[in-house]
mmCIF file of C-alpha atoms in Angstrom:
data_model
loop_
_atom_site.group_PDB
_atom_site.id
_atom_site.type_symbol
_atom_site.label_atom_id
_atom_site.label_comp_id
_atom_site.label_asym_id
_atom_site.label_seq_id
_atom_site.Cartn_x
_atom_site.Cartn_y
_atom_site.Cartn_z
ATOM 1 C CA MET A 1 248.315 112.295 316.865
ATOM 2 C CA LYS A 2 244.819 111.517 318.080
ATOM 3 C CA LEU A 3 242.284 113.164 320.233
ATOM 4 C CA ILE A 4 239.536 110.742 321.454
ATOM 5 C CA VAL A 5 236.628 112.754 323.039
ATOM 6 C CA GLY A 6 233.827 111.181 325.176
ATOM 7 C CA LEU A 7 230.687 113.408 325.455
ATOM 8 C CA GLY A 8 228.607 113.928 328.541
ATOM 9 C CA ASN A 9 227.664 116.458 331.304
ATOM 10 C CA PRO A 10 229.767 117.224 334.351
ATOM 11 C CA GLY A 11 228.345 116.679 337.762
ATOM 12 C CA GLU A 12 227.443 113.913 340.105
ATOM 13 C CA GLN A 13 223.563 113.963 339.065
ATOM 14 C CA TYR A 14 224.602 113.085 335.470
ATOM 15 C CA LYS A 15 227.370 110.633 336.168
ATOM 16 C CA LEU A 16 225.642 107.182 335.219
ATOM 17 C CA THR A 17 222.998 108.581 332.782
ATOM 18 C CA ARG A 18 222.469 107.511 329.176
ATOM 19 C CA HIS A 19 223.567 111.010 327.830
ATOM 20 C CA ASN A 20 226.998 110.398 329.514
ATOM 21 C CA ILE A 21 227.945 107.265 327.730
ATOM 22 C CA GLY A 22 231.002 108.997 326.227
ATOM 23 C CA PHE A 23 232.467 109.907 329.659
ATOM 24 C CA ILE A 24 231.624 106.493 330.974
ATOM 25 C CA PHE A 25 233.592 104.618 328.155
ATOM 26 C CA ILE A 26 236.587 107.148 328.423
ATOM 27 C CA ASP A 27 236.575 106.783 332.263
ATOM 28 C CA GLU A 28 236.450 102.958 332.223
ATOM 29 C CA TYR A 29 239.138 102.752 329.527
ATOM 30 C CA LEU A 30 241.651 104.929 331.240
ATOM 31 C CA LYS A 31 240.904 103.228 334.506
ATOM 32 C CA GLU A 32 241.657 99.842 332.773
ATOM 33 C CA LYS A 33 244.883 101.475 331.491
ATOM 34 C CA LYS A 34 245.734 102.831 334.927
ATOM 35 C CA ILE A 35 245.770 106.394 333.480
ATOM 36 C CA THR A 36 244.544 108.811 336.073
ATOM 37 C CA ASN A 37 246.307 112.131 335.455
ATOM 38 C CA PHE A 38 243.298 114.079 334.166
ATOM 39 C CA THR A 39 244.006 117.915 334.301
ATOM 40 C CA GLU A 40 241.708 120.676 333.617
ATOM 41 C CA LYS A 41 242.490 122.246 330.335
ATOM 42 C CA TYR A 42 240.608 123.352 327.349
ATOM 43 C CA LYS A 43 237.258 123.645 329.148
ATOM 44 C CA SER A 44 237.659 119.909 329.828
ATOM 45 C CA LEU A 45 239.128 117.174 331.868
ATOM 46 C CA PHE A 46 242.132 116.341 329.615
ATOM 47 C CA VAL A 47 244.795 113.636 329.507
ATOM 48 C CA ASN A 48 247.949 113.771 327.380
ATOM 49 C CA THR A 49 249.585 110.309 326.674
ATOM 50 C CA ASN A 50 252.088 108.701 324.357
ATOM 51 C CA TYR A 51 251.547 105.468 322.775
ATOM 52 C CA ASN A 52 254.291 103.957 320.546
ATOM 53 C CA GLY A 53 255.697 107.263 319.860
ATOM 54 C CA ASP A 54 252.365 108.846 318.948
ATOM 55 C CA LYS A 55 250.447 111.535 321.103
ATOM 56 C CA VAL A 56 247.059 110.343 322.108
ATOM 57 C CA PHE A 57 244.742 112.920 324.003
ATOM 58 C CA TYR A 58 241.647 111.946 325.794
ATOM 59 C CA GLN A 59 239.041 114.655 326.471
ATOM 60 C CA LYS A 60 235.794 115.118 328.565
ATOM 61 C CA PRO A 61 234.286 118.544 327.968
ATOM 62 C CA LEU A 62 233.193 120.304 331.060
ATOM 63 C CA THR A 63 231.041 122.781 329.088
ATOM 64 C CA PHE A 64 227.883 120.639 329.390
ATOM 65 C CA MET A 65 226.792 118.735 326.310
ATOM 66 C CA ASN A 66 225.270 121.621 324.303
ATOM 67 C CA LEU A 67 228.573 123.575 324.327
ATOM 68 C CA SER A 68 230.932 120.573 323.831
ATOM 69 C CA GLY A 69 232.315 122.137 320.691
ATOM 70 C CA GLU A 70 233.966 125.081 322.695
ATOM 71 C CA ALA A 71 236.219 122.569 324.593
ATOM 72 C CA VAL A 72 236.908 120.270 321.486
ATOM 73 C CA GLY A 73 237.627 123.331 319.322
ATOM 74 C CA GLU A 74 240.074 124.721 321.791
ATOM 75 C CA ALA A 75 242.078 121.442 322.021
ATOM 76 C CA VAL A 76 241.826 120.887 318.211
ATOM 77 C CA ARG A 77 243.244 124.343 317.531
ATOM 78 C CA PHE A 78 245.962 124.217 320.305
ATOM 79 C CA PHE A 79 247.298 120.903 319.029
ATOM 80 C CA LYS A 80 246.685 121.592 315.235
ATOM 81 C CA ILE A 81 244.717 118.391 315.223
ATOM 82 C CA ASP A 82 243.250 117.310 311.734
ATOM 83 C CA PRO A 83 239.516 116.577 312.698
ATOM 84 C CA LYS A 84 239.018 114.428 309.506
ATOM 85 C CA THR A 85 241.747 111.872 310.680
ATOM 86 C CA GLU A 86 242.725 112.537 314.317
ATOM 87 C CA LEU A 87 239.415 113.529 315.999
ATOM 88 C CA PHE A 88 237.255 110.632 317.481
ATOM 89 C CA VAL A 89 234.191 111.412 319.467
ATOM 90 C CA ILE A 90 232.232 108.967 321.390
ATOM 91 C CA TYR A 91 228.588 109.680 322.330
ATOM 92 C CA ASP A 92 224.924 108.490 322.754
ATOM 93 C CA ASP A 93 222.505 108.087 319.860
ATOM 94 C CA MET A 94 218.689 107.693 320.470
ATOM 95 C CA ASP A 95 218.135 106.485 316.988
ATOM 96 C CA MET A 96 219.819 103.149 317.472
ATOM 97 C CA GLN A 97 218.853 100.287 319.894
ATOM 98 C CA PHE A 98 220.691 100.158 323.113
ATOM 99 C CA GLY A 99 224.153 98.786 322.774
ATOM 100 C CA LYS A 100 224.443 99.126 319.001
ATOM 101 C CA LEU A 101 227.700 100.813 317.766
ATOM 102 C CA LYS A 102 228.148 102.651 314.582
ATOM 103 C CA ILE A 103 231.092 104.615 313.400
ATOM 104 C CA LYS A 104 230.614 107.297 310.751
ATOM 105 C CA GLN A 105 233.310 109.714 309.093
ATOM 106 C CA ASN A 106 230.886 112.592 308.765
ATOM 107 C CA GLY A 107 227.294 113.635 308.633
ATOM 108 C CA SER A 108 224.709 115.766 310.249
ATOM 109 C CA ALA A 109 224.374 116.256 313.848
ATOM 110 C CA GLY A 110 221.172 114.034 313.879
ATOM 111 C CA GLY A 111 219.599 116.214 316.517
ATOM 112 C CA HIS A 112 222.470 115.632 319.057
ATOM 113 C CA ASN A 113 223.273 119.038 320.527
ATOM 114 C CA GLY A 114 226.861 118.010 321.621
ATOM 115 C CA ILE A 115 227.667 117.010 317.857
ATOM 116 C CA LYS A 116 226.052 120.055 316.572
ATOM 117 C CA SER A 117 228.191 122.135 318.780
ATOM 118 C CA ILE A 118 231.367 120.296 317.568
ATOM 119 C CA ILE A 119 230.481 120.758 313.969
ATOM 120 C CA SER A 120 230.109 124.638 314.639
ATOM 121 C CA HIS A 121 233.685 124.790 316.069
ATOM 122 C CA VAL A 122 235.574 122.233 313.879
ATOM 123 C CA GLY A 123 233.460 121.525 310.884
ATOM 124 C CA ASN A 124 231.612 118.462 309.763
ATOM 125 C CA GLU A 125 234.580 116.068 309.087
ATOM 126 C CA PHE A 126 235.470 114.052 312.061
ATOM 127 C CA VAL A 127 234.872 110.574 313.223
ATOM 128 C CA ARG A 128 231.840 109.857 315.210
ATOM 129 C CA ILE A 129 231.417 106.784 317.388
ATOM 130 C CA LYS A 130 227.813 106.394 318.115
ATOM 131 C CA PHE A 131 226.538 104.010 320.955
ATOM 132 C CA GLY A 132 222.877 103.407 320.746
ATOM 133 C CA ILE A 133 220.759 104.139 323.842
ATOM 134 C CA GLY A 134 217.232 103.593 322.279
ATOM 135 C CA LYS A 135 214.543 105.864 322.563
ATOM 136 C CA PRO A 136 211.522 106.661 324.847
ATOM 137 C CA LYS A 137 207.978 105.807 323.960
ATOM 138 C CA THR A 138 206.989 109.666 323.386
ATOM 139 C CA LYS A 139 208.889 112.768 322.406
ATOM 140 C CA GLU A 140 208.006 114.428 325.599
ATOM 141 C CA GLU A 141 209.875 111.841 327.697
ATOM 142 C CA THR A 142 213.247 112.469 325.706
ATOM 143 C CA LEU A 143 214.934 114.699 328.226
ATOM 144 C CA GLY A 144 213.951 112.524 331.265
ATOM 145 C CA TYR A 145 215.153 109.483 329.193
ATOM 146 C CA VAL A 146 218.517 110.684 328.097
ATOM 147 C CA LEU A 147 219.203 111.995 331.590
ATOM 148 C CA GLY A 148 217.854 108.883 333.221
ATOM 149 C CA LYS A 149 219.816 106.179 334.821
ATOM 150 C CA PHE A 150 220.414 102.672 333.307
ATOM 151 C CA THR A 151 217.891 99.869 333.616
ATOM 152 C CA PRO A 152 219.586 96.624 335.102
ATOM 153 C CA GLU A 153 219.226 95.139 331.631
ATOM 154 C CA GLU A 154 221.020 98.141 330.011
ATOM 155 C CA LYS A 155 223.896 97.867 332.760
ATOM 156 C CA GLU A 156 224.483 94.369 331.544
ATOM 157 C CA VAL A 157 224.684 95.366 327.773
ATOM 158 C CA LEU A 158 226.927 98.107 328.828
ATOM 159 C CA ARG A 159 229.214 95.601 330.633
ATOM 160 C CA ASP A 160 229.195 93.458 327.496
ATOM 161 C CA SER A 161 229.991 96.491 325.376
ATOM 162 C CA ARG A 162 233.140 97.485 327.201
ATOM 163 C CA GLU A 163 235.593 95.106 325.622
ATOM 164 C CA LYS A 164 234.313 96.123 322.178
ATOM 165 C CA ILE A 165 234.782 99.836 322.980
ATOM 166 C CA PHE A 166 238.227 99.159 324.516
ATOM 167 C CA ASN A 167 239.360 97.176 321.405
ATOM 168 C CA LEU A 168 237.949 100.132 319.070
ATOM 169 C CA ILE A 169 240.085 102.568 321.023
ATOM 170 C CA ASP A 170 243.110 100.383 320.818
ATOM 171 C CA ASP A 171 242.555 100.011 317.056
ATOM 172 C CA ILE A 172 242.350 103.862 316.859
ATOM 173 C CA LYS A 173 245.657 104.189 318.790
ATOM 174 C CA ASP A 174 247.137 101.584 316.351
ATOM 175 C CA ASN A 175 246.115 103.853 313.396
ATOM 176 C CA MET A 176 243.730 101.376 311.912
ATOM 177 C CA PRO A 177 242.234 103.182 308.721
ATOM 178 C CA ILE A 178 238.696 104.589 309.425
ATOM 179 C CA GLN A 179 237.265 102.520 306.664
ATOM 180 C CA LYS A 180 238.647 99.325 308.366
ATOM 181 C CA LEU A 181 237.261 100.590 311.759
ATOM 182 C CA MET A 182 233.799 100.850 310.200
ATOM 183 C CA ASN A 183 233.882 97.518 308.717
ATOM 184 C CA LYS A 184 235.024 95.869 311.843
ATOM 185 C CA TYR A 185 232.878 97.622 314.504
ATOM 186 C CA ASN A 186 229.643 98.864 312.795
ATOM 187 C CA SER A 187 226.930 96.637 314.253
ATOM 188 C CA LYS A 188 225.409 94.258 311.751
ATOM 189 C CA LYS A 189 222.175 93.889 313.549
#
């Protein structure tokens, strides 16, 4: 069993913003796989699929970023998911250059309120898939930056990153051990 979560904010105004990178990759992956049967469950848009006899769930919390843990926690408890080995969360990270990818098994929230919320609901042990969005010049610009639209250069990097993210999700579904995922996908640059 696997629960793959993409973090973001619901609503048209947030649709293609840096903070919604998790939603964007989940949406594009499912579109590529022709999976369109999202239902509203567990305070989220939720898809239940089978892959080689294994249950794979995809989730986009509708709670807004800061309360993501409410939605993730509900699904984890309902399906008795072991966060340590079966929960994978895709989200934006301002402390990494745009397009850089990093997988971690645990750690702090690193200032990310969505991750802080998930930790408060399921604990610290779950797989984080961080996608770098870079950071603004000043701290005061943070909110506008994370909720800002992509530049043309960033859109190009996103397009180039799709295949890597799609392969990563496929490897998760194929039960690649977490250490191997980290060795294969953590950006070297």
